[in-house]
XYZ file of C-alpha atoms in Angstrom:
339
model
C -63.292 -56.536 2.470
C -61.750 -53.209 1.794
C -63.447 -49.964 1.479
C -64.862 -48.520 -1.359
C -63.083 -45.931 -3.013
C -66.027 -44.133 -4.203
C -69.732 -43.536 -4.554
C -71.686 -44.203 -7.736
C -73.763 -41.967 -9.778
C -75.840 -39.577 -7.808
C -76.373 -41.356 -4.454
C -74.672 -38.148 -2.017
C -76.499 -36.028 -4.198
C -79.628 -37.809 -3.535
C -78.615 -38.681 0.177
C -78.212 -34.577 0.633
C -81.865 -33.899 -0.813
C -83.639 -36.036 1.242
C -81.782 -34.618 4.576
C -82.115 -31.577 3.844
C -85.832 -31.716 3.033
C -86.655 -32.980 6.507
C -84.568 -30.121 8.853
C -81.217 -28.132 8.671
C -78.105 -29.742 9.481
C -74.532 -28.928 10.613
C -71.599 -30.575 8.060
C -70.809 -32.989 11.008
C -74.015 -34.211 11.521
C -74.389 -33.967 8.037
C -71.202 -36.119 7.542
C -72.126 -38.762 10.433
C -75.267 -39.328 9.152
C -73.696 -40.247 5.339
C -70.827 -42.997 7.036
C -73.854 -44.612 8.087
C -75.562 -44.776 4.455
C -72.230 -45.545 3.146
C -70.806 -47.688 5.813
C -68.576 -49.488 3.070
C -67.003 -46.350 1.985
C -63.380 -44.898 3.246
C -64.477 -42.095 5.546
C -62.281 -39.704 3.137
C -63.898 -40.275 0.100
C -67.415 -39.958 1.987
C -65.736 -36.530 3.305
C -64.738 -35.786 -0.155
C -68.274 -36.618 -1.877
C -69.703 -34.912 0.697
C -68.274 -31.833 0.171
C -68.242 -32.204 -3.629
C -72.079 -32.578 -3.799
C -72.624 -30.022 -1.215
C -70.693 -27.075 -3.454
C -72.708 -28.342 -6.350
C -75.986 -28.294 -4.608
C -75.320 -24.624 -3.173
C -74.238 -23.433 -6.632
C -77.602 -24.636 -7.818
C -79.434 -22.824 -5.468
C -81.249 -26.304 -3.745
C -78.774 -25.551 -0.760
C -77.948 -22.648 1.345
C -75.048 -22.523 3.872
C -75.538 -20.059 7.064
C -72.971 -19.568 9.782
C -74.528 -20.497 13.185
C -72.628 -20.006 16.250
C -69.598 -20.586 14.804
C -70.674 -23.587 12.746
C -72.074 -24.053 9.196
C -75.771 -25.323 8.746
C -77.059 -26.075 5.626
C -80.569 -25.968 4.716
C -83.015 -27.044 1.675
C -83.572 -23.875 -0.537
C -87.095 -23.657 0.567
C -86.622 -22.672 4.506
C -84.435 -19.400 4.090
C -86.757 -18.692 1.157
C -89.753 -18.621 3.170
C -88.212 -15.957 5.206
C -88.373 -13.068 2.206
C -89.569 -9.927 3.171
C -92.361 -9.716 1.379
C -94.143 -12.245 2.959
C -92.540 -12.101 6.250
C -95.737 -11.037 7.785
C -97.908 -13.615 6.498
C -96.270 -16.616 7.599
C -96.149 -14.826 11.158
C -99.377 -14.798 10.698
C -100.008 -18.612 9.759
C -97.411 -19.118 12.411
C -99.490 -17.271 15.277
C -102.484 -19.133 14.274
C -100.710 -22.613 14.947
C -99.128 -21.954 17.813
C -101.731 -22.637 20.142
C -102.249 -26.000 18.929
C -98.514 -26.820 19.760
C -98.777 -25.272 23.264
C -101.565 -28.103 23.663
C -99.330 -30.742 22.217
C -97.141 -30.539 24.940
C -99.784 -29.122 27.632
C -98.625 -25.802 28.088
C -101.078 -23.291 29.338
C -102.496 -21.122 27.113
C -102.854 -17.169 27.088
C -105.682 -15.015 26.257
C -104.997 -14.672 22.819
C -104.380 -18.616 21.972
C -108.148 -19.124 23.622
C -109.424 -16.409 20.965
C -107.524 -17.957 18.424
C -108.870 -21.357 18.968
C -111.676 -20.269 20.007
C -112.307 -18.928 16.488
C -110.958 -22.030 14.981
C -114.073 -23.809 12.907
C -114.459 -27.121 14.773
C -113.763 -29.328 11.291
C -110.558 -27.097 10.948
C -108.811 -28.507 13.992
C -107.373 -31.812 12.888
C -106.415 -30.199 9.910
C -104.477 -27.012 12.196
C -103.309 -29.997 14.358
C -101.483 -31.990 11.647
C -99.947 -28.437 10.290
C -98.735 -27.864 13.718
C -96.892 -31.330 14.111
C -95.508 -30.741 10.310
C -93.667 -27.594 11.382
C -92.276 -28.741 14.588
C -90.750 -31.826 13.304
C -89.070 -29.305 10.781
C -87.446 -27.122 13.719
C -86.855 -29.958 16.096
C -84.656 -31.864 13.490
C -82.651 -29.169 12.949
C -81.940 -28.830 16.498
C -79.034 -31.782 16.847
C -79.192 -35.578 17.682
C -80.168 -35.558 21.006
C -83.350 -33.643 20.384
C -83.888 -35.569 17.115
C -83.497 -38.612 19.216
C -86.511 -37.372 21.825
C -88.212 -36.619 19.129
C -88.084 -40.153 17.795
C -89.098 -41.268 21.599
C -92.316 -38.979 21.203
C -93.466 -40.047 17.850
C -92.655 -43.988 19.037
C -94.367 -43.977 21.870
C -97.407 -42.229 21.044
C -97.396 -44.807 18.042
C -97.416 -47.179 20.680
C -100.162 -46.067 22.903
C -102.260 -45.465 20.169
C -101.305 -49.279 18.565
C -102.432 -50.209 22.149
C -105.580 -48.350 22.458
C -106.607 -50.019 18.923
C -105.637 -53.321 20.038
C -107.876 -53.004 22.989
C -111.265 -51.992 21.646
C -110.288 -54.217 18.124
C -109.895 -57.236 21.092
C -113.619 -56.348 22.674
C -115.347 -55.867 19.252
C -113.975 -59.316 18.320
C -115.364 -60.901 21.345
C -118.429 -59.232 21.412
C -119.278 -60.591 17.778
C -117.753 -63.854 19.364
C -120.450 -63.759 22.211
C -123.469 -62.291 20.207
C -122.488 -63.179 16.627
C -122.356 -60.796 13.479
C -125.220 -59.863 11.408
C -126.353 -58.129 8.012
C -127.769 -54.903 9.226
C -131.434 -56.024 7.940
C -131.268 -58.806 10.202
C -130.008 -57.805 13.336
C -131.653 -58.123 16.233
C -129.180 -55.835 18.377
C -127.071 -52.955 17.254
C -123.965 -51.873 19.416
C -122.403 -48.526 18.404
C -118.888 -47.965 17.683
C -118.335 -45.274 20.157
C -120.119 -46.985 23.252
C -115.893 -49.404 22.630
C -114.127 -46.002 22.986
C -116.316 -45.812 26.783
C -115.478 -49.117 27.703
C -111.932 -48.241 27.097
C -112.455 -44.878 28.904
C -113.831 -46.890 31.955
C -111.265 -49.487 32.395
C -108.664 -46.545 31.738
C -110.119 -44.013 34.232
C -110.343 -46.525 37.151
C -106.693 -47.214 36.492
C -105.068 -44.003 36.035
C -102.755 -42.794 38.491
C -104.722 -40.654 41.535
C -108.099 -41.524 39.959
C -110.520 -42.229 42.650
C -113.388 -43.080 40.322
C -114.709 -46.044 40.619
C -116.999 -48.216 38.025
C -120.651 -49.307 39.481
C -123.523 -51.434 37.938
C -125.301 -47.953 38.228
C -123.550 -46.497 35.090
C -125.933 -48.482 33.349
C -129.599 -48.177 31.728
C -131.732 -49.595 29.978
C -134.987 -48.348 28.591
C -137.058 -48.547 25.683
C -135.014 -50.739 24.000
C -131.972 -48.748 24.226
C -128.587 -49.056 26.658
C -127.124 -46.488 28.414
C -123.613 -46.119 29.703
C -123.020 -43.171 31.656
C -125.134 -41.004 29.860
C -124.192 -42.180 26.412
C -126.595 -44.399 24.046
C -124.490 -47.862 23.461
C -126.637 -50.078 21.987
C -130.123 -50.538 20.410
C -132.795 -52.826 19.178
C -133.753 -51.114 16.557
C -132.033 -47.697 15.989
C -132.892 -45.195 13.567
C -131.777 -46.538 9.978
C -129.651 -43.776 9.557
C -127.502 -44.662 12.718
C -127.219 -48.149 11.801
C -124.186 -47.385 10.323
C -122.605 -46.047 12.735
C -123.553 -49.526 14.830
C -122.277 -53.075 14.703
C -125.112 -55.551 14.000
C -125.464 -58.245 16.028
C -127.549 -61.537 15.972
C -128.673 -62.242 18.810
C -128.932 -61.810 22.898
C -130.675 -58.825 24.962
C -129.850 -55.912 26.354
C -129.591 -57.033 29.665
C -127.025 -59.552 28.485
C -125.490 -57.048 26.747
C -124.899 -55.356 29.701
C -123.192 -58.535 31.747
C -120.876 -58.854 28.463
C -119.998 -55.091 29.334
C -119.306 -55.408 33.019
C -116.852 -59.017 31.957
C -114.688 -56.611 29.969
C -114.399 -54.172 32.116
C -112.791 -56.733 34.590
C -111.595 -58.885 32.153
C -107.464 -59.159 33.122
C -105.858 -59.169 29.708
C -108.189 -55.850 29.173
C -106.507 -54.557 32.394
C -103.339 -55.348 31.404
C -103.097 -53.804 28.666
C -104.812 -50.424 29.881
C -101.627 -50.535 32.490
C -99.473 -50.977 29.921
C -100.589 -48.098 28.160
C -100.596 -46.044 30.859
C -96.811 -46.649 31.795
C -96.237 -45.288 28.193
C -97.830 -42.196 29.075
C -95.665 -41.832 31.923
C -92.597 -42.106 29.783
C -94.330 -39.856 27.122
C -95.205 -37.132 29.565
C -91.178 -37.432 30.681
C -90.032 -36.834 26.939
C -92.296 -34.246 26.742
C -90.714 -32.555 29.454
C -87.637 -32.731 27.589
C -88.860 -31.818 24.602
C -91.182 -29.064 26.329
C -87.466 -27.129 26.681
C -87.140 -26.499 22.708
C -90.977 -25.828 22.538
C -90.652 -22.820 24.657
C -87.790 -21.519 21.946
C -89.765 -21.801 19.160
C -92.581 -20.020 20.883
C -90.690 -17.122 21.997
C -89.118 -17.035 18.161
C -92.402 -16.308 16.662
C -93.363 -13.983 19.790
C -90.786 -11.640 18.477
C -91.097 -12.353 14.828
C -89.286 -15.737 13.777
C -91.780 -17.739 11.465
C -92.038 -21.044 12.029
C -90.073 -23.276 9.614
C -91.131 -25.506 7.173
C -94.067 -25.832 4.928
C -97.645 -27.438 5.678
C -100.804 -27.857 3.829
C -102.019 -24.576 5.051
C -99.263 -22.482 4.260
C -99.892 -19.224 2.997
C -100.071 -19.543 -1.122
C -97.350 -17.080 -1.442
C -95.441 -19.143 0.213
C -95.482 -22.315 -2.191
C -95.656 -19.612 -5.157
C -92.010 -18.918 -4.210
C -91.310 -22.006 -3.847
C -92.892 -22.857 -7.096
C -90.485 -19.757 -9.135
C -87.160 -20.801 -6.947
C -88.164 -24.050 -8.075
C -88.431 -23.222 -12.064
C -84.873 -21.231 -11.580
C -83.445 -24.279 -10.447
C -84.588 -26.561 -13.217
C -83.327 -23.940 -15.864
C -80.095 -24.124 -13.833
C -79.993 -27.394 -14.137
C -80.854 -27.580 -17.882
C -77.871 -25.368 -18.944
């Protein structure tokens, strides 16, 4: 079959916008990455288009082209627009704030002034500061070249992975504890396990596996009392918890406490349970190794914002000015586009 000789309608264009939303690239990664959307194009008239939509794009304001050692980058109109003078300041500030949450992505220490600025961090705020973080570094480490886009791939893979894993694992015990002890309705139960006494099961069969750990598990751990279980100082299970907790719980049947407890202790030995915590932790040894690579780059964009580089990108808790910029670039553009 012989290559195309062109590309329809607005595809490059399209191609171009959604690159260029996710990072800055050069116009040979730029031009790599569109042979592989259009594999059935001539590599000249993907050149050609390439070019073509680019000019257009820049003339429109959506693009801007910057020289960087040597070679051209292109960005998405919002990233060089967030770097305007008059709010300069304020996205250092927003910056600042977040980057003590990406010094603990990739467990670097942190100074005095990261502890006082997560320190002063409402607790319900972190996931949030967490997620804003991870937003703007996957906006500077795209636009650092393939091979750190690649590790970056790596990262987010294989803490997809250990997470899947993780799920798998206590989703695998709470199906055979309800196999064992059998599901209720709440107003019947006659034993309630709570959700968070899986997460120290999987913390237990974890921690006597991980690499160094000289902890060991022993029937001690446990306690019962007054109707309740106890695993290492945390409440697991209940006859007849408070009704407000019962939601937090998963209602079982039937059995006792006691045999609650042996059920425990199987999983805790149980082999495929084992298994699986090994495999998880091999993927945190090849994690911790890509984040040694990827710990390089970190330390750049650290030292940017030290002596005044925002961070790029936008996030959810962005400065307003900053998407009110965005907002009037983005109203320019459209009149552009109309005339």
């Amino acid at each position: 079959m012989s290559p195309r000789t062109q590309i329809k309608g607005e595809k490059m264009k399209k191609f171009l916008i959604e690159k260029l939303r996710e990072g800055s690239y050069t116009y040979e990664e730029l031009k790599k990455e569109a042979e592989k959307v259009f594999p059935r194009v001539a590599s000249d008239t993907v050149r050609k288009s390439l070019e073509r939509n680019l000019s257009e794009l820049e003339d429109y304001g959506l693009v801007v082209k910057e020289v960087e050692k040597g070679e051209k980058r292109y960005y998405w109109y919002i990233y060089p627009n967030l770097y305007a003078n008059e709010d300069r300041e304020e996205k250092l500030r927003h910056s600042r704030k977040l980057i003590p949450f990406i010094k603990m992505m990739f467990d670097i220490e942190l100074n005095e002034e990261d502890k006082r600025i997560f320190d002063s961090t409402p607790a319900e705020l972190e996931k949030l500061y967490e997620a804003a973080a991870k937003t703007h570094l996957r906006v500077h480490l795209r636009s650092e070249g393939e091979e750190v886009r690649n590790l970056l791939a790596k990262y987010k893979e294989l803490m997809d992975k250990i997470e899947s894993k993780r799920e798998e694992l206590k989703r695998r015990i709470e199906d055979k504890l309800k196999d064992r002890f059998g599901e209720s309705e709440t107003d019947k139960a006659k034993l309630f396990f709570y959700h968070s006494g899986l997460d120290e099961i999987y913390d237990i069969i974890y921690c006597a596996r991980a690499p160094g750990s000289k902890w060991m598990h022993s029937g001690k751990d446990f306690r019962i009392s007054s109707g309740t279980l106890w695993l290492n100082s945390l409440l697991i299970a209940e006859e007849q918890p408070d009704p407000e907790d019962r939601s937090k719980c998963i209602p079982l049947r039937g059995g006792s406490l006691s045999e609650l407890r042996e059920f425990i202790e199987e999983q805790i030995m149980d082999k495929s349970n084992t298994d699986l915590v090994e495999e998880i932790i091999k993927d945190e040894e090849s994690l911790s190794e890509c984040k040694k690579e990827l710990r390089k780059e970190i330390y750049i964009i650290i030292d940017g914002v030290d002596n005044g580089v925002p961070l790029k990108g936008r996030c959810s808790l962005c400065p307003k000015i900053i998407r009110e910029t965005a907002s009037k670039q983005g109203e320019q553009t459209k009149m552009q586009l109309k005339s």
